[in-house]
Coordinates of C-alpha atoms and ligand atoms in Angstrom, one line a residue:
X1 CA -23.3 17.2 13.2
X2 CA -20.3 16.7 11.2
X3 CA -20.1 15.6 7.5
X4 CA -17.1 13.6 5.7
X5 CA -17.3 14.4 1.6
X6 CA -15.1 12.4 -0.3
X7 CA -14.1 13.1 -4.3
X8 CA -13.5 10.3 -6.5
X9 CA -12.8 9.5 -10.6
X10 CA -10.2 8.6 -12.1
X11 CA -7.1 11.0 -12.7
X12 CA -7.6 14.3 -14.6
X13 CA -11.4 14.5 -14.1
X14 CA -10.7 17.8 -12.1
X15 CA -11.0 16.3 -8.4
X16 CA -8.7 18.7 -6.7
X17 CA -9.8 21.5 -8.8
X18 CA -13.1 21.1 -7.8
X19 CA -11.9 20.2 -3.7
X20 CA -10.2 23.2 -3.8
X21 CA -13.1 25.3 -5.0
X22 CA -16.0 23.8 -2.3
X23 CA -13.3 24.3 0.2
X24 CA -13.3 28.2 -0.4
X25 CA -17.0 28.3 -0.8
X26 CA -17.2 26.3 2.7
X27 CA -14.6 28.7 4.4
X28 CA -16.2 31.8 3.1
X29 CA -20.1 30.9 4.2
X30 CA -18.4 30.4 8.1
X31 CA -18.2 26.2 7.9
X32 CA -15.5 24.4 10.3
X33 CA -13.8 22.4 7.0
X34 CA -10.4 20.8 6.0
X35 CA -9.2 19.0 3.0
X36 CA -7.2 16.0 3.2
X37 CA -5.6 14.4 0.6
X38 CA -4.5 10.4 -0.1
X39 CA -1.6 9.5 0.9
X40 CA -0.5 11.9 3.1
X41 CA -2.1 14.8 5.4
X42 CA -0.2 13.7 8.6
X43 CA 3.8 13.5 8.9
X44 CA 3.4 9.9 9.1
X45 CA 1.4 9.3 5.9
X46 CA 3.7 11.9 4.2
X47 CA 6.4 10.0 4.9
X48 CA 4.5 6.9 3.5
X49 CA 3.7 9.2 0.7
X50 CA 7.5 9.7 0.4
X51 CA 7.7 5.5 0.1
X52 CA 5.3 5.3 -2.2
X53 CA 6.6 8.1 -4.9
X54 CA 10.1 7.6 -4.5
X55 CA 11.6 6.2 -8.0
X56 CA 14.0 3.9 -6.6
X57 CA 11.8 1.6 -5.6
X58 CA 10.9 0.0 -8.5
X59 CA 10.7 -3.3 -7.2
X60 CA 7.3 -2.6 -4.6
X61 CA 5.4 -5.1 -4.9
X62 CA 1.7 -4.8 -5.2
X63 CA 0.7 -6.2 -1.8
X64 CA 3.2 -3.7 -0.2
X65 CA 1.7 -0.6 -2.3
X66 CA -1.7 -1.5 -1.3
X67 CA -0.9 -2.0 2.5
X68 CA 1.2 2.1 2.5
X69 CA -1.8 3.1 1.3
X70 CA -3.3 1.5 3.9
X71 CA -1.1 2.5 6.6
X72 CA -1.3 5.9 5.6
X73 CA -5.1 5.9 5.7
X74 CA -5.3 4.9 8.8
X75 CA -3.3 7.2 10.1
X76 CA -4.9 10.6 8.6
X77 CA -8.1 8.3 9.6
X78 CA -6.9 8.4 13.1
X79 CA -5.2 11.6 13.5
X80 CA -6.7 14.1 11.6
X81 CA -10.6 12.8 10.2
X82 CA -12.0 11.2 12.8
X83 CA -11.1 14.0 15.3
X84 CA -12.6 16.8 13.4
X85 CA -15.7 14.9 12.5
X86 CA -16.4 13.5 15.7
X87 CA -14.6 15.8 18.0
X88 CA -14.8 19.2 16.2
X89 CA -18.1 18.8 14.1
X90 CA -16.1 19.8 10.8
X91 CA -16.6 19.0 7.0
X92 CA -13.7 17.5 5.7
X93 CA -13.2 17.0 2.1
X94 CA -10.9 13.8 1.3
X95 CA -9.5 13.7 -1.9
X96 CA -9.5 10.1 -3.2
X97 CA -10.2 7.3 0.1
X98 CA -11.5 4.0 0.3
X99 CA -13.6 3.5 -3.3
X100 CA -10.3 4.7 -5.0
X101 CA -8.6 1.1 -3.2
X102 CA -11.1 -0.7 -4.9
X103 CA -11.1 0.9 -8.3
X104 CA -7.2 1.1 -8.9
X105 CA -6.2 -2.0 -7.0
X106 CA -9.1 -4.0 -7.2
X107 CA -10.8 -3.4 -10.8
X108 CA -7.7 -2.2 -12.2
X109 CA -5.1 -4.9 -10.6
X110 CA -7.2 -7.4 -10.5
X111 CA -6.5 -7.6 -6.6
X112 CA -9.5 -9.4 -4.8
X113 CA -12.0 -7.1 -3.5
X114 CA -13.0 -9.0 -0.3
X115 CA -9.4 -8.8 0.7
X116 CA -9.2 -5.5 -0.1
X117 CA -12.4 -4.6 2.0
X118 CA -10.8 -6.1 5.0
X119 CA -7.6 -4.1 4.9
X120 CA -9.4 -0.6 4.2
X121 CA -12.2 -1.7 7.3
X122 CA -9.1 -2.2 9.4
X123 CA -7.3 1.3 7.9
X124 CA -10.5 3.0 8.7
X125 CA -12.3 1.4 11.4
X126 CA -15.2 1.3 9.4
X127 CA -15.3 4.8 8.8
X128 CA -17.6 5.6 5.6
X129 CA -17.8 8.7 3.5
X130 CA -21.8 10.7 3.9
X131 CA -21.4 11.5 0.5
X132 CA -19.2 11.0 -2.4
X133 CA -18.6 13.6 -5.7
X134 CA -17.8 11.5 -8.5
X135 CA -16.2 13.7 -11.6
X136 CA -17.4 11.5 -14.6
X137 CA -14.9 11.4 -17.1
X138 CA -13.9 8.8 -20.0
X139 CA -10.4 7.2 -19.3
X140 CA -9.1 8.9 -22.5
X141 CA -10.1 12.4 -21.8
X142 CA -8.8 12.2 -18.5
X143 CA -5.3 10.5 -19.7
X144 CA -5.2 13.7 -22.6
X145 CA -6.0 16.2 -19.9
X146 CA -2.8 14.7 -18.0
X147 CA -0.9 15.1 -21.2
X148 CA -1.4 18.9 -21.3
X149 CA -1.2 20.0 -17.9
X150 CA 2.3 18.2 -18.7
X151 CA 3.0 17.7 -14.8
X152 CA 6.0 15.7 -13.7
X153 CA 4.4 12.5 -12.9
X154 CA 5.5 9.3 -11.5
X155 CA 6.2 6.9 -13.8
X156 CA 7.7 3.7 -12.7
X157 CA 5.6 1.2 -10.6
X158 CA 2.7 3.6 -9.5
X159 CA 1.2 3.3 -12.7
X160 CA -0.1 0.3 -11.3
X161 CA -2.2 1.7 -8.6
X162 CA -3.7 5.5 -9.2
X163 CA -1.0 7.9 -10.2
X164 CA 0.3 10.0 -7.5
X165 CA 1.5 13.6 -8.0
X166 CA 4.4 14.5 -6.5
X167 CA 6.6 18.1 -6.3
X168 CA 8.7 18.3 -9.0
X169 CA 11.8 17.7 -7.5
X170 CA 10.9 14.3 -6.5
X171 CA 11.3 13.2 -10.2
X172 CA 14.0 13.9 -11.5
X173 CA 15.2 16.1 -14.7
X174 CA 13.5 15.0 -17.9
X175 CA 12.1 11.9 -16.7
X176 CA 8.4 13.6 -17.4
X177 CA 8.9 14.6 -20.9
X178 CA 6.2 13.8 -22.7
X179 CA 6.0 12.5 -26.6
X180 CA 3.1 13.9 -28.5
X181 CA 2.6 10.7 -30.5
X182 CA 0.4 7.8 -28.7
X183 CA 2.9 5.4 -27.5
X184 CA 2.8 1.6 -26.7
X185 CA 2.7 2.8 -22.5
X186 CA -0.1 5.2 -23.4
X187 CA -2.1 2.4 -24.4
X188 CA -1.2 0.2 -21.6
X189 CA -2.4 2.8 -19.4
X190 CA -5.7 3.4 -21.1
X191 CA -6.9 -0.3 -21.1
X192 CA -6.0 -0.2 -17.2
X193 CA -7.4 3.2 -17.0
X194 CA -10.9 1.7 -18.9
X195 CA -10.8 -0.9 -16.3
X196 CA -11.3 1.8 -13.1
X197 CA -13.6 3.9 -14.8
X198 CA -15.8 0.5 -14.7
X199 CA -14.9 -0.4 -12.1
X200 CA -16.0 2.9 -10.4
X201 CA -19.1 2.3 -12.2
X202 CA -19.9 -0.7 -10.3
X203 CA -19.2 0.7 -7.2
X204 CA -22.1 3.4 -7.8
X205 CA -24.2 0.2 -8.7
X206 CA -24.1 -0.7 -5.4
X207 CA -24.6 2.1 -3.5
X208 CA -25.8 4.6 -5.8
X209 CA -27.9 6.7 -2.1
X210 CA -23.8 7.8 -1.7
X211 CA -22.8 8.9 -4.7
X212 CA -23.6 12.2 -6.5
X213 CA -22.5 11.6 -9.9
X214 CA -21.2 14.9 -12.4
X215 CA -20.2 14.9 -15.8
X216 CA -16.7 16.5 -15.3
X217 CA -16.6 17.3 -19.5
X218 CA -18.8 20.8 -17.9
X219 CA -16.9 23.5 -16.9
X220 CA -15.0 24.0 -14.0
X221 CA -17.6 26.6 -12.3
X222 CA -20.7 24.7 -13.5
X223 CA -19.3 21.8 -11.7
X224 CA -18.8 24.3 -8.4
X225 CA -22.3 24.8 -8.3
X226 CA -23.5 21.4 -9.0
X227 CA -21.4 20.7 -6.4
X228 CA -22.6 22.9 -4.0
X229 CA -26.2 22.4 -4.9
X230 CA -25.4 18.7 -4.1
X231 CA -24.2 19.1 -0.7
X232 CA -26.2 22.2 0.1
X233 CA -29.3 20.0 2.3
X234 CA -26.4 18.1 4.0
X235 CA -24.8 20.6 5.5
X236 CA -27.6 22.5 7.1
X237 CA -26.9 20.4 9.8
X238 CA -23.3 21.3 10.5
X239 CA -22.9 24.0 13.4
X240 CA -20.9 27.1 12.0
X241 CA -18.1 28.7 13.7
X242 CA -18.0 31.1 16.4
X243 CA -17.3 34.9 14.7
X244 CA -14.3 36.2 16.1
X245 CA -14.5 38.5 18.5
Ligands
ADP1 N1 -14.0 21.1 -15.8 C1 -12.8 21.1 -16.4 N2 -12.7 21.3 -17.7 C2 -11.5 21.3 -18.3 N3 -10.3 21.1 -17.6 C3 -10.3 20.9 -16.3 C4 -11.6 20.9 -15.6 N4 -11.3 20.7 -14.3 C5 -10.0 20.6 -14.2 N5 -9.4 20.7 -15.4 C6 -8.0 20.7 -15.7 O1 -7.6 19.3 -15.8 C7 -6.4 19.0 -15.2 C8 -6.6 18.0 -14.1 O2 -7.4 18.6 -13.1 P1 -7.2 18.1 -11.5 O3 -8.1 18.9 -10.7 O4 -5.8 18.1 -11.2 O5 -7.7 16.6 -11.6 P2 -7.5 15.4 -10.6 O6 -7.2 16.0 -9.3 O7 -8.8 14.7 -10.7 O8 -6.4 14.6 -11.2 C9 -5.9 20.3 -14.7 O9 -5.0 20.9 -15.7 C10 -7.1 21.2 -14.6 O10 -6.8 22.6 -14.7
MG2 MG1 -5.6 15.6 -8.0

């Protein structure tokens, strides 16, 4: 029996802190479990990964944003998850996937979500997560958060579809520096930001069985063992690995 966990909220709310941490707990107690993260996880989608951050390509439109991050799901879909699901028997851990399509572009864009359904069916062959940890956190918190971590962060046209962090050197000198003040692109970003937080909240409406909802304002190693707690009955059922001789 394999299991496919996938971590959603909006950016800030401590997803691949908390990805990380269930990953070492997984390793330690002897589980077969990767983490994946969107876009990228295969040289293929990395490369697509590459598209998507790189700053000279302000003019992408939406339609071609939504469809890299497409193409790149399908491939780690292809490559990497559905082989250790279905061929290994493995946990893996995704980092953002499907539901993060339908808050950013879809609630957040505007984009229409039957469209969008029929792209990310096609990217994932219909491939659904077993369970999904959503980090509850209010847009503004989550934007503040971003403002004190003060991580070099992708600016231009990805602000339209969920931000994308990037190494360092893929931005360049002081284009990350960040005002104290509240600024006009701040709120910009928070009224799209508001928009995916309800948006994710009407994709719990309707299928709430899926969705393990935390509030991510507790702290980091309360929300470890939520987390674990959550997934604990689900993954009686995965086979652990062989000890090493
Ligand atoms: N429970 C928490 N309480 C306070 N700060 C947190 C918590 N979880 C993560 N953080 C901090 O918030 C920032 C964003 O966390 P991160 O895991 O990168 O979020 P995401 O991957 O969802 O964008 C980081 O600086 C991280 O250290
Ligand atoms: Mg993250």
């Amino acid at each position: 029996m394999s299991l496919f966990i996938t971590f959603e909220g909006i950016d800030g709310s401590g997803k691949s802190t908390q990805i990380q941490m269930l990953y070492e707990y997984l390793q330690a107690r002897g589980y077969p479990v990767i983490k994946v993260r969107e876009p990228g996880g295969t040289t293929i989608s990395d490369w697509i990964r590459r598209i998507l951050l790189d700053l000279r390509h302000t003019e992408m439109a939406t339609t071609t944003e939504t469809l890299l991050f497409s193409a790149a799901r399908a491939q780690l879909v292809i490559e990497t998850i559905r082989p250790y699901l279905f061929d290994h028997g493995g946990i893996v851990l995704c980092d953002r996937y499907a539901d993060s399509t339908y808050a950013y572009q879809g609630y957040g864009l505007g984009r229409d979500l039957a469209e969008l359904r029929m792209v990310t069916a096609m990217a994932t062959g219909g491939l659904q997560p077993d369970i999904t940890i959503f980090l509850d956190l209010r847009a503004e918190e989550g934007l503040e958060r971003k403002r004190v971590k003060q991580q070099p962060l992708r600016r231009a046209s990805l602000t339209n579809s969920w931000e994308i962090e990037g190494p360092a050197d893929a931005v360049p000198q002081g284009a990350a520096t960040q005002t104290p003040e509240w600024n006009r692109l701040d709120a910009r970003e928070l009224a799209y930001h508001q928009r995916v937080e309800m948006g994710y909240r009407e994709l719990i409406a309707e299928s709430p069985e899926r969705w393990h909802i935390f509030d991510a304002r507790q702290s980091i190693d309360t929300l470890a063992q939520q987390i674990q707690i959550a997934v604990e009955p689900m993954i009686e059922h995965v086979r652990l690995l062989e000890p090493e001789t």
